[in-house]
């Protein structure tokens, strides 16, 4: 146990100080610590198992696993990737270069969408957030095109990181273009045009803070009106072909983008758009070519995160194969390393935690009886996913690898798989939402709450120490996985989740007075974090408010659950909470996350949240004047 004086002044550093002094960030990482250690452990287990399968030492008769292994082998065959050179990429560049106007592109829009070629905006099929009742339908959504820089705020005049990142991007793409056969002058012109088109989109895009406000992403537009906004980019017929029927409306996440669409997309801008499209094709697909291409194509993302070196070849092949066959790999991991017994045990833990949460809601003093009752209805209707899915999604059964012996290249397989996934998503238009679908695979070290599904999910990979272990005490487990479980439950009652009812529809179930009070308390949470200095920048309280409300509710509920054990060791509880968040990251990664991540920095999650709980002061005898002291009237308690 750390020195008590240190604990009272900087709890996170006192608990994690020794570890922080010796922890080393591996060259191919941008961080190390709690979550990352588990990720590395999962990677090691799976890579070892798959190596044994490839050598025949371990037999797996699952046909889906066989397809995965064939693809993994193709991805890891760098000899063939090097021999193929730029040839697999050429047809895609040629396809973009052959288009001479937006009118012509409109006619090819169906093909471009299915093949994942770059267009000025993205469409997709996702749940309708306002469909009422238990059966929700999937509808058409549209969002503005992706930007080069990680967030709109990087385009601000006073943002010094923006120009530096654009310089790295420029150098990288110019090099890639010369590697695929363009002259240096052609490459310079193409990248200059791409940046010009990119800059024309930036003013009409939303920033991360705006995108984190879910209610403001729901903007229905009549389909005919939407098509009219696109000017000469006449894609109405292509969308009808893609979906098999004409949609009545489109849900637009960034209305300003489409209202100003013809300023960005018109006859004059077509040449710049075309070069923007070529640049995007090359930068995204070059990573699936040989080693030289992979190294160069990763420069920009490594600069963004401060990662010193590219992943080793074998590991990068594993990551690629696992990303595509995500649920197949997750199913294998979950069944081998977690199993049915653990699945049931953890499910029971989550049910018990919802029981504690229910009591907290029923005993709540600032909500009216009507809203309390509705909150309990929502909690009782919440679905729980633990470990790994009960059934395999059909789309994974459609993935068939064309091996090198059959004349297949890595890039051709990737594009074929991408088409399968896109067609599968589009086929769900106007169909009921599948509530059994998992958004994460079982080998993911994370957890989530889905407001539109009103469900919580805990993949197998997070259910291990320091979050959860039979070797840990109950108090440690409550400070780890207990707080994580209650955190995800709390998302149902955070500033975004609270807007959804028990069926996952955007539907107000609050009284006006209760919503006012909730907003006042959420504002106090924004104020508690807003402007805190970190990594040379400052925390944006609004960007991180939903996660902070969930952390606050998670700790509060986990504390309540720990106390029900009779004689909890709250010192162990709080220390494990701080241990879970230990992390060491590059300065670049910290600064990037500060701009785009809806979570507060790890150290602040550990330190600021505990200051809100009287039990913390009692456990460690924290007094006025101590670094960890916060005056009672400033302590934020929501759930």
Coordinates of C-alpha atoms in Angstrom, one line a residue:
X1 CA 0.0 0.0 0.0
X2 CA 1.3 3.5 -0.9
X3 CA 2.2 6.1 1.7
X4 CA -1.1 7.5 3.2
X5 CA 0.2 11.1 2.8
X6 CA 0.7 10.6 -0.9
X7 CA -2.7 8.9 -1.3
X8 CA -4.3 12.1 0.2
X9 CA -2.5 14.4 -2.3
X10 CA -2.5 12.5 -5.6
X11 CA -4.3 9.2 -5.3
X12 CA -3.6 8.0 -8.8
X13 CA 0.1 8.7 -8.6
X14 CA 0.3 7.2 -5.1
X15 CA -1.3 3.9 -6.3
X16 CA 0.5 3.7 -9.7
X17 CA 3.7 5.7 -9.1
X18 CA 6.1 2.7 -8.9
X19 CA 4.5 1.2 -12.0
X20 CA 4.6 4.5 -13.9
X21 CA 8.4 4.9 -13.2
X22 CA 9.3 1.5 -14.7
X23 CA 6.6 1.0 -17.4
X24 CA 7.8 1.2 -21.0
X25 CA 5.6 1.9 -24.0
X26 CA 6.5 -0.7 -26.6
X27 CA 7.7 0.8 -30.0
X28 CA 4.6 -0.4 -31.8
X29 CA 2.2 1.0 -29.1
X30 CA 1.2 4.5 -28.2
X31 CA 0.2 3.5 -24.7
X32 CA 0.6 0.8 -22.1
X33 CA -1.2 0.0 -18.8
X34 CA -4.4 -1.5 -17.5
X35 CA -6.5 -2.0 -20.6
X36 CA -3.5 -2.3 -22.9
X37 CA -1.8 -5.1 -20.8
X38 CA -5.0 -7.1 -21.2
X39 CA -5.1 -6.4 -25.0
X40 CA -1.4 -7.7 -25.2
X41 CA -2.3 -10.8 -23.2
X42 CA -5.3 -11.6 -25.5
X43 CA -3.2 -11.0 -28.6
X44 CA -0.5 -13.3 -27.3
X45 CA -2.9 -16.2 -26.5
X46 CA -4.6 -15.9 -29.9
X47 CA -1.5 -15.6 -32.0
X48 CA 0.0 -18.6 -30.3
X49 CA -3.1 -20.7 -30.9
X50 CA -3.4 -19.6 -34.5
X51 CA 0.3 -20.4 -35.1
X52 CA -0.4 -23.9 -33.7
X53 CA -3.4 -24.2 -36.0
X54 CA -1.4 -23.2 -39.0
X55 CA 1.3 -25.7 -38.2
X56 CA -1.2 -28.5 -37.6
X57 CA -0.4 -28.8 -33.9
X58 CA -3.9 -27.6 -33.0
X59 CA -6.9 -28.8 -35.0
X60 CA -10.0 -26.7 -35.5
X61 CA -12.7 -28.1 -37.7
X62 CA -14.9 -24.9 -37.7
X63 CA -15.3 -23.9 -41.4
X64 CA -15.4 -20.2 -40.5
X65 CA -12.1 -20.6 -38.6
X66 CA -10.6 -22.3 -41.7
X67 CA -11.6 -19.3 -43.8
X68 CA -10.1 -17.0 -41.2
X69 CA -6.8 -19.0 -41.2
X70 CA -6.6 -19.0 -45.0
X71 CA -7.0 -15.2 -45.0
X72 CA -4.5 -14.7 -42.1
X73 CA -2.0 -16.7 -44.1
X74 CA -2.5 -14.6 -47.2
X75 CA -2.1 -11.4 -45.1
X76 CA 1.1 -12.7 -43.5
X77 CA 2.6 -13.7 -46.9
X78 CA 4.7 -10.6 -47.3
X79 CA 6.8 -12.3 -50.0
X80 CA 3.8 -12.4 -52.2
X81 CA 2.6 -9.0 -51.2
X82 CA 6.1 -7.6 -52.1
X83 CA 6.1 -9.4 -55.4
X84 CA 2.6 -8.1 -56.4
X85 CA 3.8 -4.5 -55.9
X86 CA 1.3 -1.9 -56.7
X87 CA -0.6 -4.1 -59.3
X88 CA -3.6 -5.0 -57.0
X89 CA -4.2 -1.3 -56.4
X90 CA -4.1 -0.1 -60.0
X91 CA -7.7 -1.1 -61.0
X92 CA -9.1 1.1 -58.2
X93 CA -7.1 4.1 -59.2
X94 CA -8.0 3.5 -62.9
X95 CA -11.7 3.4 -61.9
X96 CA -11.5 6.8 -60.2
X97 CA -9.4 8.3 -63.0
X98 CA -11.9 7.2 -65.7
X99 CA -14.8 9.3 -64.2
X100 CA -15.1 12.7 -65.8
X101 CA -17.9 14.4 -64.0
X102 CA -20.2 14.2 -61.0
X103 CA -23.0 13.3 -63.4
X104 CA -21.0 10.3 -64.5
X105 CA -20.1 9.4 -61.0
X106 CA -23.9 9.6 -60.1
X107 CA -24.5 6.7 -62.5
X108 CA -21.7 4.7 -60.8
X109 CA -22.7 5.6 -57.2
X110 CA -24.1 2.2 -56.5
X111 CA -20.9 0.5 -57.5
X112 CA -18.7 3.0 -55.7
X113 CA -20.7 2.6 -52.5
X114 CA -20.6 -1.2 -52.5
X115 CA -16.9 -1.2 -53.3
X116 CA -16.2 1.4 -50.6
X117 CA -14.7 4.0 -53.0
X118 CA -14.6 7.5 -51.6
X119 CA -17.6 9.8 -52.2
X120 CA -18.3 13.3 -50.7
X121 CA -20.6 11.8 -48.1
X122 CA -21.4 8.4 -46.5
X123 CA -24.7 6.6 -46.4
X124 CA -25.5 3.6 -44.2
X125 CA -28.4 1.6 -42.7
X126 CA -28.8 2.0 -39.0
X127 CA -31.7 1.9 -36.4
X128 CA -34.4 4.6 -36.5
X129 CA -33.9 6.2 -33.1
X130 CA -37.5 7.5 -33.1
X131 CA -39.5 4.4 -34.1
X132 CA -41.9 3.6 -31.3
X133 CA -42.6 0.3 -29.6
X134 CA -40.5 -2.8 -29.2
X135 CA -39.9 -3.5 -32.9
X136 CA -37.5 -0.9 -34.3
X137 CA -36.7 -0.6 -38.0
X138 CA -33.5 0.1 -39.8
X139 CA -33.5 3.3 -41.9
X140 CA -31.2 5.2 -44.2
X141 CA -28.6 7.6 -42.6
X142 CA -26.2 10.1 -44.2
X143 CA -23.1 11.8 -42.9
X144 CA -20.6 14.3 -44.4
X145 CA -17.4 13.0 -46.0
X146 CA -14.4 12.2 -43.7
X147 CA -11.7 14.8 -43.1
X148 CA -8.0 14.3 -43.3
X149 CA -7.4 15.8 -39.8
X150 CA -8.9 13.9 -36.8
X151 CA -11.4 16.7 -35.9
X152 CA -12.8 19.9 -37.3
X153 CA -11.1 21.8 -34.5
X154 CA -7.7 21.0 -36.0
X155 CA -8.6 23.3 -38.9
X156 CA -8.9 26.3 -36.6
X157 CA -6.3 29.1 -37.3
X158 CA -5.0 28.9 -33.7
X159 CA -4.5 25.1 -33.8
X160 CA -0.8 24.5 -34.2
X161 CA -1.1 20.7 -34.6
X162 CA -3.2 21.0 -37.8
X163 CA -0.5 22.4 -40.1
X164 CA 2.1 20.0 -38.7
X165 CA -0.1 17.0 -39.3
X166 CA -1.0 18.1 -42.8
X167 CA 2.7 18.4 -43.6
X168 CA 3.2 14.8 -42.5
X169 CA 0.1 13.7 -44.5
X170 CA 1.4 15.6 -47.6
X171 CA 4.8 14.0 -47.5
X172 CA 3.3 10.5 -47.0
X173 CA 0.7 10.7 -49.8
X174 CA 3.1 12.3 -52.3
X175 CA 5.5 9.4 -51.6
X176 CA 2.7 6.8 -52.0
X177 CA 1.6 8.3 -55.3
X178 CA 5.1 8.2 -56.7
X179 CA 5.3 4.5 -55.6
X180 CA 2.2 3.7 -57.7
X181 CA 3.7 5.4 -60.8
X182 CA 2.8 9.1 -60.6
X183 CA 5.5 11.7 -61.3
X184 CA 6.5 14.0 -58.5
X185 CA 4.7 16.9 -60.1
X186 CA 1.5 14.9 -60.6
X187 CA 1.7 13.7 -56.9
X188 CA 2.1 17.3 -55.7
X189 CA -0.9 18.5 -57.7
X190 CA -3.0 15.6 -56.6
X191 CA -2.3 16.2 -52.9
X192 CA -2.7 19.9 -53.1
X193 CA -6.2 19.4 -54.7
X194 CA -7.1 16.8 -52.1
X195 CA -6.3 19.2 -49.3
X196 CA -8.2 22.0 -51.0
X197 CA -11.3 19.8 -51.3
X198 CA -10.9 18.6 -47.7
X199 CA -10.6 22.2 -46.5
X200 CA -13.8 23.1 -48.3
X201 CA -15.7 20.4 -46.3
X202 CA -14.3 21.3 -42.9
X203 CA -16.5 24.4 -42.1
X204 CA -19.7 22.4 -42.6
X205 CA -18.7 19.3 -40.5
X206 CA -19.5 18.9 -36.8
X207 CA -16.7 18.6 -34.3
X208 CA -16.3 15.8 -31.8
X209 CA -18.2 17.6 -29.1
X210 CA -21.2 18.2 -31.4
X211 CA -21.1 14.6 -32.7
X212 CA -21.3 13.4 -29.1
X213 CA -24.7 14.9 -28.7
X214 CA -26.9 12.0 -29.9
X215 CA -30.2 13.9 -30.1
X216 CA -28.8 16.5 -32.4
X217 CA -27.6 13.7 -34.9
X218 CA -31.3 12.8 -35.6
X219 CA -32.4 15.1 -38.4
X220 CA -35.0 13.5 -40.8
X221 CA -35.1 14.9 -44.3
X222 CA -37.6 13.9 -47.0
X223 CA -35.7 11.7 -49.5
X224 CA -36.6 13.9 -52.5
X225 CA -35.5 17.0 -50.6
X226 CA -32.2 15.3 -49.7
X227 CA -31.5 14.4 -53.4
X228 CA -32.4 18.0 -54.4
X229 CA -29.7 19.3 -51.9
X230 CA -27.1 17.3 -53.8
X231 CA -27.4 19.4 -57.0
X232 CA -25.9 17.8 -60.0
X233 CA -24.8 14.8 -57.9
X234 CA -28.0 13.0 -58.8
X235 CA -27.9 9.7 -56.9
X236 CA -31.6 9.1 -56.2
X237 CA -31.9 6.2 -58.6
X238 CA -28.7 4.6 -57.4
X239 CA -29.9 4.7 -53.7
X240 CA -33.2 3.1 -54.7
X241 CA -31.1 0.4 -56.5
X242 CA -28.9 -0.1 -53.4
X243 CA -31.8 -0.4 -51.0
X244 CA -34.3 -2.2 -53.3
X245 CA -36.9 0.4 -52.7
X246 CA -37.3 4.2 -52.4
X247 CA -36.8 5.5 -48.9
X248 CA -39.3 8.1 -47.6
X249 CA -36.6 9.9 -45.7
X250 CA -32.9 10.1 -44.7
X251 CA -31.7 10.7 -41.2
X252 CA -28.9 13.3 -41.6
X253 CA -26.3 13.7 -38.9
X254 CA -24.8 16.9 -40.2
X255 CA -27.6 19.1 -41.8
X256 CA -25.3 22.1 -42.4
X257 CA -23.1 19.8 -44.6
X258 CA -25.9 18.9 -46.9
X259 CA -27.5 22.4 -46.9
X260 CA -24.1 23.7 -48.3
X261 CA -23.4 20.6 -50.4
X262 CA -23.4 22.4 -53.8
X263 CA -20.7 24.9 -52.5
X264 CA -18.3 21.9 -52.2
X265 CA -19.6 19.7 -55.0
X266 CA -20.1 21.3 -58.4
X267 CA -18.7 21.4 -61.9
X268 CA -15.8 23.6 -60.8
X269 CA -14.7 21.4 -57.9
X270 CA -14.9 18.1 -59.7
X271 CA -11.1 18.0 -60.7
X272 CA -10.2 18.7 -57.0
X273 CA -12.7 16.1 -55.8
X274 CA -11.3 13.5 -58.2
X275 CA -7.8 14.0 -56.9
X276 CA -9.2 13.8 -53.3
X277 CA -10.8 10.5 -54.2
X278 CA -7.5 9.1 -55.7
X279 CA -5.6 10.2 -52.7
X280 CA -8.1 8.5 -50.4
X281 CA -8.0 5.3 -52.4
X282 CA -4.2 5.2 -52.3
X283 CA -3.8 6.1 -48.6
X284 CA -6.4 3.6 -47.4
X285 CA -5.6 0.6 -49.7
X286 CA -1.8 0.9 -49.9
X287 CA -1.5 -0.6 -46.4
X288 CA -2.7 -3.9 -47.9
X289 CA 0.2 -4.0 -50.4
X290 CA 3.9 -4.9 -49.7
X291 CA 6.1 -4.0 -46.8
X292 CA 7.4 -0.7 -48.3
X293 CA 3.8 0.5 -48.9
X294 CA 2.7 -0.6 -45.4
X295 CA 5.5 1.3 -43.7
X296 CA 4.9 4.5 -45.7
X297 CA 1.0 4.3 -45.5
X298 CA 1.2 4.1 -41.7
X299 CA 3.3 7.2 -41.2
X300 CA 0.4 9.7 -40.6
X301 CA -1.5 7.5 -38.1
X302 CA 1.8 6.8 -36.2
X303 CA 2.5 10.5 -36.1
X304 CA -1.0 11.1 -34.8
X305 CA -0.6 8.7 -31.9
X306 CA 3.1 9.1 -31.3
X307 CA 3.7 5.4 -32.1
X308 CA 7.5 5.0 -32.8
X309 CA 7.4 1.9 -35.1
X310 CA 5.0 0.0 -37.2
X311 CA 3.6 -3.3 -35.9
X312 CA 5.7 -6.3 -36.8
X313 CA 4.5 -8.0 -40.0
X314 CA 3.0 -11.1 -38.4
X315 CA 1.1 -9.1 -35.8
X316 CA -0.2 -6.6 -38.4
X317 CA -1.5 -9.6 -40.5
X318 CA -3.1 -11.0 -37.3
X319 CA -4.8 -7.6 -36.6
X320 CA -6.0 -7.3 -40.1
X321 CA -7.5 -10.8 -40.3
X322 CA -9.0 -10.5 -36.9
X323 CA -10.7 -7.2 -37.7
X324 CA -12.5 -8.7 -40.7
X325 CA -13.3 -12.1 -39.0
X326 CA -14.1 -10.3 -35.7
X327 CA -17.0 -12.4 -34.4
X328 CA -15.3 -15.6 -35.6
X329 CA -12.2 -14.9 -33.6
X330 CA -14.3 -13.6 -30.7
X331 CA -16.4 -16.8 -30.7
X332 CA -13.2 -18.9 -30.5
X333 CA -11.7 -16.8 -27.7
X334 CA -14.9 -16.6 -25.7
X335 CA -15.5 -20.4 -25.8
X336 CA -11.9 -21.4 -25.1
X337 CA -10.8 -18.8 -22.5
X338 CA -14.1 -17.8 -20.9
X339 CA -16.7 -20.6 -21.3
X340 CA -20.4 -21.1 -20.3
X341 CA -19.8 -21.3 -16.6
X342 CA -18.1 -17.9 -16.4
X343 CA -20.7 -16.5 -18.8
X344 CA -23.5 -17.5 -16.3
X345 CA -21.5 -16.3 -13.2
X346 CA -20.9 -12.9 -14.7
X347 CA -24.5 -12.6 -16.0
X348 CA -25.6 -13.2 -12.4
X349 CA -23.2 -10.5 -11.2
X350 CA -24.7 -8.0 -13.7
X351 CA -28.2 -9.0 -12.7
X352 CA -27.3 -8.4 -9.0
X353 CA -25.7 -5.0 -10.0
X354 CA -29.0 -4.0 -11.7
X355 CA -30.8 -4.9 -8.5
X356 CA -28.6 -2.5 -6.5
X357 CA -29.1 0.1 -9.2
X358 CA -32.9 -0.4 -9.0
X359 CA -32.8 0.3 -5.2
X360 CA -30.7 3.4 -5.8
X361 CA -33.3 4.7 -8.3
X362 CA -36.2 3.8 -6.0
X363 CA -34.5 5.7 -3.1
X364 CA -33.5 8.7 -5.2
X365 CA -34.4 11.9 -3.5
X366 CA -34.3 14.4 -6.4
X367 CA -36.6 12.7 -8.9
X368 CA -40.3 12.7 -8.8
X369 CA -42.2 9.5 -8.2
X370 CA -43.4 9.4 -11.9
X371 CA -39.9 9.7 -13.3
X372 CA -38.4 7.2 -10.8
X373 CA -41.0 4.6 -11.8
X374 CA -40.2 5.2 -15.5
X375 CA -36.5 4.9 -14.8
X376 CA -37.1 1.5 -13.1
X377 CA -39.2 0.3 -16.1
X378 CA -36.2 1.2 -18.4
X379 CA -33.7 -0.5 -16.1
X380 CA -35.9 -3.7 -15.9
X381 CA -36.2 -3.8 -19.7
X382 CA -32.4 -3.6 -20.2
X383 CA -30.9 -6.6 -22.1
X384 CA -27.6 -8.1 -20.9
X385 CA -24.9 -9.5 -23.2
X386 CA -22.0 -11.3 -21.5
X387 CA -18.9 -13.1 -22.7
X388 CA -19.8 -13.9 -26.4
X389 CA -22.9 -14.1 -28.6
X390 CA -25.1 -17.1 -28.5
X391 CA -25.3 -17.2 -32.3
X392 CA -22.9 -16.4 -35.2
X393 CA -24.0 -13.6 -37.5
X394 CA -24.9 -14.9 -41.0
X395 CA -22.6 -12.4 -42.7
X396 CA -19.5 -14.2 -41.5
X397 CA -20.6 -17.3 -43.3
X398 CA -20.4 -15.4 -46.6
X399 CA -16.7 -14.7 -46.3
X400 CA -14.7 -17.0 -48.6
X401 CA -10.9 -16.4 -49.0
X402 CA -9.4 -16.7 -52.5
X403 CA -5.9 -18.0 -51.7
X404 CA -2.7 -17.1 -53.4
X405 CA -2.7 -20.6 -55.1
X406 CA -6.2 -19.6 -56.5
X407 CA -4.7 -16.3 -57.8
X408 CA -6.0 -14.1 -55.0
X409 CA -4.2 -11.1 -53.7
X410 CA -4.7 -9.6 -50.2
X411 CA -6.3 -6.4 -51.5
X412 CA -8.7 -8.2 -53.8
X413 CA -9.9 -10.3 -50.8
X414 CA -10.3 -7.2 -48.6
X415 CA -12.4 -5.5 -51.2
X416 CA -14.5 -8.6 -51.7
X417 CA -15.1 -8.9 -48.0
X418 CA -15.9 -5.1 -47.8
X419 CA -18.5 -5.6 -50.5
X420 CA -20.1 -8.5 -48.5
X421 CA -20.3 -6.4 -45.3
X422 CA -21.7 -3.4 -47.2
X423 CA -24.4 -5.4 -49.1
X424 CA -25.3 -7.1 -45.8
X425 CA -25.8 -3.8 -44.1
X426 CA -27.9 -2.3 -47.0
X427 CA -30.0 -5.5 -47.1
X428 CA -31.3 -4.6 -43.6
X429 CA -33.0 -1.5 -44.8
X430 CA -36.6 -1.3 -43.6
X431 CA -36.1 -4.6 -41.7
X432 CA -36.5 -5.0 -37.9
X433 CA -33.3 -4.3 -35.8
X434 CA -31.6 -7.4 -34.6
X435 CA -31.2 -6.9 -30.8
X436 CA -29.0 -10.0 -30.6
X437 CA -26.3 -8.4 -32.7
X438 CA -23.0 -7.6 -30.8
X439 CA -21.1 -4.3 -31.7
X440 CA -17.9 -5.8 -30.2
X441 CA -16.4 -9.2 -30.4
X442 CA -15.6 -11.3 -27.4
X443 CA -11.9 -10.8 -27.6
X444 CA -12.3 -7.0 -27.2
X445 CA -11.1 -5.4 -23.9
X446 CA -14.0 -3.1 -23.5
X447 CA -17.7 -2.9 -22.7
X448 CA -20.6 -0.8 -23.9
X449 CA -24.2 0.4 -23.5
X450 CA -26.4 0.8 -26.6
X451 CA -29.1 3.4 -26.1
X452 CA -31.0 2.4 -29.2
X453 CA -30.9 -1.3 -28.0
X454 CA -31.2 -0.5 -24.3
X455 CA -28.6 -3.2 -23.7
X456 CA -25.3 -3.6 -21.9
X457 CA -22.5 -5.8 -23.2
X458 CA -19.4 -7.2 -21.4
X459 CA -17.1 -9.1 -23.8
X460 CA -15.1 -11.9 -22.3
X461 CA -11.7 -10.2 -22.7
X462 CA -12.4 -7.5 -20.1
X463 CA -13.5 -10.0 -17.5
X464 CA -10.1 -10.7 -16.1
X465 CA -7.7 -9.1 -13.5
X466 CA -7.4 -6.3 -12.5
X467 CA -11.1 -5.9 -13.4
X468 CA -12.2 -9.3 -12.2
X469 CA -10.6 -12.4 -10.8
X470 CA -11.5 -15.1 -8.4
X471 CA -8.1 -14.5 -6.7
X472 CA -9.1 -10.9 -5.9
X473 CA -11.3 -9.9 -2.9
X474 CA -14.9 -9.0 -3.4
X475 CA -14.0 -5.3 -2.6
X476 CA -11.3 -5.3 -5.4
X477 CA -13.7 -6.9 -7.9
X478 CA -16.4 -4.3 -7.1
X479 CA -13.8 -1.5 -7.5
X480 CA -12.9 -3.0 -10.9
X481 CA -15.5 -4.9 -12.9
X482 CA -18.4 -3.9 -10.5
X483 CA -17.7 -0.2 -11.3
X484 CA -17.4 -1.0 -15.0
X485 CA -20.8 -2.9 -14.9
X486 CA -22.5 -0.1 -13.1
X487 CA -20.8 2.5 -15.4
X488 CA -22.5 0.8 -18.4
X489 CA -25.8 0.7 -16.6
X490 CA -25.4 4.4 -15.8
X491 CA -25.1 5.2 -19.5
X492 CA -28.8 4.5 -19.7
X493 CA -29.2 7.6 -17.5
X494 CA -26.4 9.8 -18.8
X495 CA -27.2 13.1 -20.8
X496 CA -27.5 11.0 -24.0
X497 CA -28.9 7.7 -22.7
X498 CA -31.5 9.5 -20.6
X499 CA -33.3 10.7 -23.8
X500 CA -34.1 7.1 -24.8
X501 CA -37.0 5.1 -23.4
X502 CA -37.1 1.4 -22.4
X503 CA -37.5 0.4 -26.0
X504 CA -34.5 2.4 -27.2
X505 CA -36.5 5.2 -28.8
X506 CA -35.8 8.9 -28.5
X507 CA -38.8 9.6 -26.4
X508 CA -39.0 11.9 -23.4
X509 CA -40.1 10.0 -20.2
X510 CA -39.1 12.7 -17.7
X511 CA -41.2 15.4 -16.1
X512 CA -40.0 18.9 -17.0
X513 CA -38.8 19.7 -13.5
X514 CA -36.8 16.5 -13.2
X515 CA -35.2 17.1 -16.6
X516 CA -34.2 20.6 -15.4
X517 CA -32.7 19.2 -12.2
X518 CA -30.8 16.5 -14.2
X519 CA -29.4 19.1 -16.6
X520 CA -28.3 21.2 -13.6
X521 CA -26.5 18.2 -12.1
X522 CA -24.9 17.3 -15.4
X523 CA -23.7 20.9 -15.8
X524 CA -22.0 20.5 -12.4
X525 CA -20.2 17.5 -13.8
X526 CA -19.2 19.5 -16.9
X527 CA -17.9 22.3 -14.6
X528 CA -16.0 19.8 -12.4
X529 CA -13.8 18.7 -15.4
X530 CA -13.9 21.6 -17.8
X531 CA -10.6 23.4 -18.2
X532 CA -8.5 20.9 -16.1
X533 CA -5.0 21.0 -17.4
X534 CA -3.7 17.9 -19.1
X535 CA -0.9 17.1 -21.6
X536 CA -0.3 20.8 -22.5
X537 CA -4.1 21.3 -23.2
X538 CA -7.3 21.5 -21.3
X539 CA -10.2 19.1 -20.8
X540 CA -13.4 19.9 -22.6
X541 CA -16.1 19.2 -20.0
X542 CA -18.9 19.0 -22.5
X543 CA -17.1 16.4 -24.7
X544 CA -16.6 14.1 -21.7
X545 CA -19.8 14.6 -19.7
X546 CA -21.6 11.4 -20.7
X547 CA -18.7 9.2 -19.7
X548 CA -18.1 11.2 -16.5
X549 CA -21.8 10.8 -15.5
X550 CA -21.5 7.1 -16.1
X551 CA -18.2 6.9 -14.0
X552 CA -20.0 8.8 -11.2
X553 CA -23.0 6.5 -11.3
X554 CA -20.7 3.4 -11.7
X555 CA -18.7 4.2 -8.6
X556 CA -21.7 5.1 -6.6
X557 CA -23.5 1.8 -7.4
X558 CA -20.4 -0.3 -7.0
X559 CA -19.8 1.2 -3.6
X560 CA -23.4 0.4 -2.7
X561 CA -23.0 -3.2 -3.9
X562 CA -19.7 -3.6 -2.0
X563 CA -21.4 -2.4 1.2
X564 CA -24.0 -5.1 0.8
X565 CA -21.3 -7.8 1.3
X566 CA -21.3 -6.8 5.0
X567 CA -17.7 -5.9 5.7
X568 CA -16.2 -4.3 2.6
X569 CA -12.6 -3.2 2.6
X570 CA -13.1 0.2 0.9
X571 CA -9.3 0.8 0.8
X572 CA -9.0 -2.1 -1.6
X573 CA -12.1 -0.9 -3.5
X574 CA -10.7 2.5 -4.2
X575 CA -7.1 1.3 -4.8
X576 CA -8.3 -1.2 -7.4
X577 CA -10.4 1.6 -9.1
X578 CA -7.2 3.6 -9.5
X579 CA -5.2 0.5 -10.6
X580 CA -7.7 -0.2 -13.4
X581 CA -7.0 3.3 -14.9
X582 CA -3.2 3.2 -14.8
X583 CA -1.8 4.1 -18.1
X584 CA 1.3 5.5 -19.7
X585 CA 0.9 7.1 -23.2
X586 CA 2.8 9.2 -25.7
X587 CA 2.2 13.0 -25.5
X588 CA 0.8 12.8 -29.0
X589 CA -1.8 10.2 -28.0
X590 CA -2.8 12.2 -24.9
X591 CA -3.3 15.3 -27.0
X592 CA -5.3 13.5 -29.7
X593 CA -7.6 11.9 -27.2
X594 CA -8.1 15.3 -25.5
X595 CA -9.6 16.6 -28.8
X596 CA -11.7 13.6 -29.9
X597 CA -12.3 11.2 -27.0
X598 CA -15.6 11.3 -25.0
X599 CA -13.7 9.8 -22.0
X600 CA -11.8 12.0 -19.6
X601 CA -8.0 11.2 -19.4
X602 CA -7.3 8.1 -17.3
X603 CA -5.6 9.9 -14.4
X604 CA -8.5 12.3 -14.1
X605 CA -11.1 9.5 -14.3
X606 CA -9.3 7.9 -11.3
X607 CA -8.6 11.1 -9.3
X608 CA -11.5 13.4 -9.8
X609 CA -14.3 10.9 -9.5
X610 CA -13.3 9.6 -6.1
X611 CA -13.4 13.2 -4.7
X612 CA -17.2 13.1 -5.1
X613 CA -17.7 10.4 -2.5
X614 CA -17.7 10.9 1.3
X615 CA -16.5 7.3 1.7
X616 CA -13.2 8.2 0.1
X617 CA -12.6 10.9 2.6
X618 CA -13.4 8.6 5.5
X619 CA -11.3 5.7 4.2
X620 CA -8.1 7.8 3.7
X621 CA -8.7 10.6 6.2
X622 CA -8.6 13.3 3.5
X623 CA -8.7 16.7 5.1
X624 CA -9.0 20.3 3.8
X625 CA -5.6 21.4 2.4
X626 CA -4.9 17.9 0.9
X627 CA -4.6 17.7 -2.8
X628 CA -7.5 15.2 -3.0
X629 CA -9.9 17.4 -1.0
X630 CA -13.0 18.9 -2.5
X631 CA -15.4 20.9 -0.5
X632 CA -18.7 19.1 0.2
X633 CA -20.8 21.6 -1.7
X634 CA -18.6 21.0 -4.8
X635 CA -18.9 17.2 -4.8
X636 CA -21.1 16.0 -7.7
X637 CA -23.5 13.2 -7.1
X638 CA -26.0 12.3 -9.8
X639 CA -26.9 8.6 -9.4

